CSV table of C-alpha atoms in Angstrom, one decimal:
chain,number,residue,atom,x,y,z
A,1,ALA,CA,91.1,79.7,46.4
A,2,GLN,CA,91.7,78.4,50.2
A,3,SER,CA,90.4,75.1,51.9
A,4,VAL,CA,90.7,72.7,54.2
A,5,THR,CA,89.7,68.8,54.5
A,6,GLN,CA,90.1,67.0,57.6
A,7,LEU,CA,89.6,63.1,57.0
A,8,GLY,CA,88.1,61.6,60.3
A,9,SER,CA,85.1,63.7,62.1
A,10,HIS,CA,86.1,61.2,65.4
A,11,VAL,CA,88.9,59.6,66.0
A,12,SER,CA,89.1,57.1,69.0
A,13,VAL,CA,93.0,56.0,70.7
A,14,SER,CA,93.5,53.8,73.5
A,15,GLU,CA,95.9,55.9,76.2
A,16,GLY,CA,99.5,55.3,74.8
A,17,ALA,CA,99.1,54.9,71.5
A,18,LEU,CA,99.9,57.0,68.2
A,19,VAL,CA,97.9,59.9,67.3
A,20,LEU,CA,96.9,60.5,64.0
A,21,LEU,CA,95.0,63.1,62.9
A,22,ARG,CA,94.7,64.0,59.3
A,23,CYS,CA,94.3,67.5,56.9
A,24,ASN,CA,94.8,67.8,53.3
A,25,TYR,CA,94.3,71.7,52.2
A,26,SER,CA,93.9,73.4,49.1
A,27,SER,CA,96.0,76.7,48.4
A,28,SER,CA,96.4,78.7,45.4
A,29,VAL,CA,99.5,80.3,47.3
A,30,PRO,CA,102.3,78.9,49.4
A,31,PRO,CA,100.6,77.5,52.4
A,32,TYR,CA,100.2,78.9,55.8
A,33,LEU,CA,98.8,76.1,58.0
A,34,PHE,CA,97.6,75.9,61.3
A,35,TRP,CA,96.4,73.4,63.9
A,36,TYR,CA,94.1,74.2,66.8
A,37,VAL,CA,92.8,72.4,69.9
A,38,GLN,CA,89.6,73.2,71.4
A,39,TYR,CA,88.3,72.1,74.8
A,40,PRO,CA,84.8,71.7,76.0
A,41,ASN,CA,82.9,75.2,76.6
A,42,GLN,CA,86.5,76.9,75.5
A,43,GLY,CA,88.0,78.9,72.6
A,44,LEU,CA,90.8,77.5,69.4
A,45,GLN,CA,94.0,77.2,71.1
A,46,LEU,CA,97.3,77.0,69.0
A,47,LEU,CA,99.2,73.8,68.9
A,48,LEU,CA,101.5,74.5,66.0
A,49,LYS,CA,102.3,76.4,62.7
A,50,TYR,CA,104.3,75.8,59.3
A,51,THR,CA,104.6,78.9,57.6
A,52,THR,CA,108.8,78.8,55.6
A,53,GLY,CA,111.2,76.5,56.6
A,54,ALA,CA,111.4,73.2,58.1
A,55,THR,CA,108.7,71.3,57.3
A,56,LEU,CA,108.5,69.1,60.3
A,57,VAL,CA,106.9,71.5,63.0
A,58,LYS,CA,107.2,70.8,66.3
A,59,GLY,CA,104.1,72.0,68.6
A,60,ILE,CA,103.0,71.9,72.3
A,61,ASN,CA,101.8,68.9,74.2
A,62,GLY,CA,104.4,66.5,72.3
A,63,PHE,CA,102.1,67.3,69.3
A,64,GLU,CA,103.9,67.6,65.8
A,65,ALA,CA,102.9,67.8,62.3
A,66,GLU,CA,104.5,67.1,58.6
A,67,PHE,CA,104.0,70.2,55.7
A,68,LYS,CA,104.0,67.7,52.5
A,69,LYS,CA,103.8,69.7,49.5
A,70,SER,CA,103.4,66.9,46.8
A,71,GLU,CA,100.6,65.5,49.3
A,72,THR,CA,99.2,68.7,49.9
A,73,SER,CA,98.8,67.0,53.7
A,74,PHE,CA,99.7,68.6,57.4
A,75,HIS,CA,98.8,65.6,59.3
A,76,LEU,CA,99.0,65.8,62.9
A,77,THR,CA,100.6,63.1,65.1
A,78,LYS,CA,101.6,62.4,69.0
A,79,PRO,CA,103.5,59.3,69.7
A,80,SER,CA,101.9,58.4,72.7
A,81,ALA,CA,98.4,59.6,73.5
A,82,HIS,CA,97.4,61.0,76.9
A,83,MET,CA,93.9,61.2,78.8
A,84,SER,CA,94.2,65.1,78.5
A,85,ASP,CA,94.8,65.4,74.4
A,86,ALA,CA,90.7,64.3,74.3
A,87,ALA,CA,89.5,67.9,72.5
A,88,GLU,CA,88.3,68.8,69.4
A,89,TYR,CA,91.2,69.6,66.6
A,90,PHE,CA,91.0,72.0,63.7
A,91,CYS,CA,93.1,72.2,60.8
A,92,ALA,CA,93.5,76.0,59.4
A,93,VAL,CA,94.7,77.2,56.0
A,94,ILE,CA,95.6,81.0,56.1
A,95,GLY,CA,94.5,83.5,53.0
A,96,ASN,CA,95.3,87.2,52.4
A,97,PHE,CA,95.1,89.4,55.3
A,98,ASN,CA,94.9,86.6,58.0
A,99,LYS,CA,91.5,85.4,57.1
A,100,PHE,CA,91.4,81.8,58.2
A,101,TYR,CA,89.8,78.9,56.7
A,102,PHE,CA,89.2,75.9,59.0
A,103,GLY,CA,88.3,72.2,58.7
A,104,SER,CA,85.3,70.7,60.0
A,105,GLY,CA,87.6,69.5,63.1
A,106,THR,CA,88.1,66.1,64.6
A,107,LYS,CA,87.1,65.1,67.8
A,108,LEU,CA,89.6,62.9,69.5
A,109,ASN,CA,88.7,60.8,71.9
A,110,VAL,CA,91.6,58.7,74.1
A,111,LYS,CA,90.3,55.5,75.9
A,112,PRO,CA,91.6,54.6,79.2
B,1,ASP,CA,98.4,89.9,79.6
B,2,ALA,CA,94.6,89.0,79.6
B,3,GLY,CA,94.3,87.6,76.1
B,4,VAL,CA,91.7,87.8,73.9
B,5,THR,CA,88.4,88.8,75.9
B,6,GLN,CA,84.5,88.2,75.0
B,7,SER,CA,81.8,89.1,77.0
B,8,PRO,CA,79.3,87.9,77.6
B,9,THR,CA,80.0,84.6,77.7
B,10,HIS,CA,76.2,83.4,77.2
B,11,LEU,CA,73.1,85.0,75.9
B,12,ILE,CA,70.0,83.8,74.7
B,13,LYS,CA,67.6,85.6,72.2
B,14,THR,CA,64.5,84.9,70.3
B,15,ARG,CA,64.2,85.2,67.0
B,16,GLY,CA,63.7,88.6,65.3
B,17,GLN,CA,65.5,90.4,68.3
B,18,GLN,CA,69.1,92.1,68.0
B,19,VAL,CA,72.1,90.9,69.8
B,20,THR,CA,75.2,92.9,70.2
B,21,LEU,CA,78.6,90.7,71.1
B,22,ARG,CA,82.3,92.5,72.4
B,23,CYS,CA,85.8,91.5,72.1
B,24,SER,CA,88.6,93.2,73.4
B,25,PRO,CA,92.3,92.1,71.6
B,26,LYS,CA,95.4,91.0,73.3
B,27,SER,CA,98.0,93.6,73.8
B,28,GLY,CA,99.6,95.3,71.1
B,29,HIS,CA,97.3,93.5,68.4
B,30,ASP,CA,95.5,96.1,66.2
B,31,THR,CA,93.4,93.4,64.4
B,32,VAL,CA,90.3,91.6,65.0
B,33,SER,CA,88.6,88.9,63.4
B,34,TRP,CA,85.3,87.5,63.8
B,35,TYR,CA,84.5,83.8,63.3
B,36,GLN,CA,80.8,81.8,63.4
B,37,GLN,CA,81.3,78.1,64.8
B,38,ALA,CA,77.9,76.3,64.5
B,39,LEU,CA,77.5,73.1,66.6
B,40,GLY,CA,79.6,70.4,64.9
B,41,GLN,CA,81.5,72.4,62.4
B,42,GLY,CA,84.8,74.6,61.8
B,43,PRO,CA,84.7,78.0,62.7
B,44,GLN,CA,83.8,80.5,59.5
B,45,PHE,CA,84.6,83.8,58.9
B,46,ILE,CA,82.8,86.5,59.2
B,47,PHE,CA,84.8,89.3,59.1
B,48,GLN,CA,87.5,91.0,59.9
B,49,TYR,CA,88.5,94.7,61.4
B,50,TYR,CA,91.7,96.9,61.1
B,51,GLU,CA,92.2,100.6,61.9
B,52,GLU,CA,88.1,100.7,62.5
B,53,GLU,CA,87.4,99.8,58.8
B,54,GLU,CA,85.9,96.3,57.6
B,55,ARG,CA,88.8,95.0,55.8
B,56,GLN,CA,87.2,91.7,54.4
B,57,ARG,CA,84.2,89.8,54.4
B,58,GLY,CA,83.4,86.2,54.4
B,59,ASN,CA,79.8,84.9,53.2
B,60,PHE,CA,77.4,86.2,55.7
B,61,PRO,CA,74.5,88.1,55.3
B,62,ASP,CA,74.2,92.1,55.9
B,63,ARG,CA,72.8,91.2,59.1
B,64,PHE,CA,76.0,91.0,60.4
B,65,SER,CA,77.7,93.7,61.1
B,66,GLY,CA,80.6,95.3,63.2
B,67,HIS,CA,82.6,97.9,64.5
B,68,GLN,CA,86.1,98.9,65.7
B,69,PHE,CA,86.9,101.4,68.1
B,70,PRO,CA,89.8,103.5,68.6
B,71,ASN,CA,91.0,101.4,71.0
B,72,TYR,CA,91.1,98.3,68.7
B,73,SER,CA,88.4,96.6,70.7
B,74,SER,CA,85.1,95.4,68.3
B,75,GLU,CA,81.8,94.4,68.3
B,76,LEU,CA,79.5,91.9,66.7
B,77,ASN,CA,76.1,93.4,65.4
B,78,VAL,CA,73.7,90.7,64.7
B,79,ASN,CA,70.1,92.0,63.6
B,80,ALA,CA,66.7,90.1,63.1
B,81,LEU,CA,68.2,87.2,64.7
B,82,LEU,CA,67.1,83.6,62.8
B,83,LEU,CA,67.2,80.0,64.6
B,84,GLY,CA,70.3,79.2,62.3
B,85,ASP,CA,72.2,82.0,63.9
B,86,SER,CA,72.5,79.8,67.3
B,87,ALA,CA,76.2,79.4,67.0
B,88,LEU,CA,79.8,79.7,69.5
B,89,TYR,CA,81.0,83.0,68.1
B,90,LEU,CA,84.6,83.4,68.1
B,91,CYS,CA,86.9,86.7,68.0
B,92,ALA,CA,90.3,86.3,67.0
B,93,SER,CA,93.2,89.2,67.4
B,94,SER,CA,96.4,89.4,65.7
B,95,PRO,CA,99.1,92.1,64.9
B,96,ASP,CA,98.8,93.6,61.4
B,97,PRO,CA,100.1,91.0,58.6
B,98,GLY,CA,102.3,93.5,57.6
B,99,GLN,CA,104.3,92.9,60.4
B,100,GLY,CA,105.3,89.5,59.4
B,101,THR,CA,103.2,87.7,61.9
B,102,ASN,CA,100.0,85.5,61.0
B,103,GLU,CA,99.2,83.6,64.4
B,104,GLN,CA,95.5,84.8,65.4
B,105,PHE,CA,94.9,84.3,69.2
B,106,PHE,CA,91.4,83.9,70.0
B,107,GLY,CA,89.1,84.1,72.7
B,108,PRO,CA,86.8,82.0,74.9
B,109,GLY,CA,83.8,82.6,72.4
B,110,THR,CA,80.3,83.6,73.1
B,111,ARG,CA,77.4,80.9,72.7
B,112,LEU,CA,74.6,82.5,71.7
B,113,THR,CA,70.9,80.4,71.8
B,114,VAL,CA,68.1,81.9,69.5
B,115,LEU,CA,65.0,80.9,70.6
């Protein structure tokens, strides 16, 4: 069975600081992992995904994530936060037939 | 390409009523999945339609039903609405997994409020 745990429902950083959003997964098969961002009153937008190959994945808006099988983790990072990064971020793992299992989300607040 | 579209944007219903939400997938996509996102939670999988049939279902009661049309658009129906059905309902489309692509594209959602 697949599941995702996101540690920290709220994360607050200063503008220009490092962003680190944590995601741990459980999967009975080699995982396909995703990070989505959701701005207020909007749907989900794909940031990046890991399927196979290179374990460091680069996405849009300067975000990247590293797949670590030994730690069952897929943490999202960005070297320097921008005010426009304030949103809710969801980690997801894919199951059979593209069924997505989402974490409970992390709200990122960026302070000026 | 218009992407995934959903209608209506917002909906207010009372307990016991029925509601129908609509979704048009991204061009070239034939698989539609529906998710419920309650306030403060991550999206929960309701079901998925492919070739006009329900292919997978999450842990939702039979009050939740759906349909997919020959043009791949889809409807989500909820009967006997409960207060707890208040949520953002997201539609996502994707090519069939058999084509080797697993990304899902999400629509903006329909905000359902049950009073």
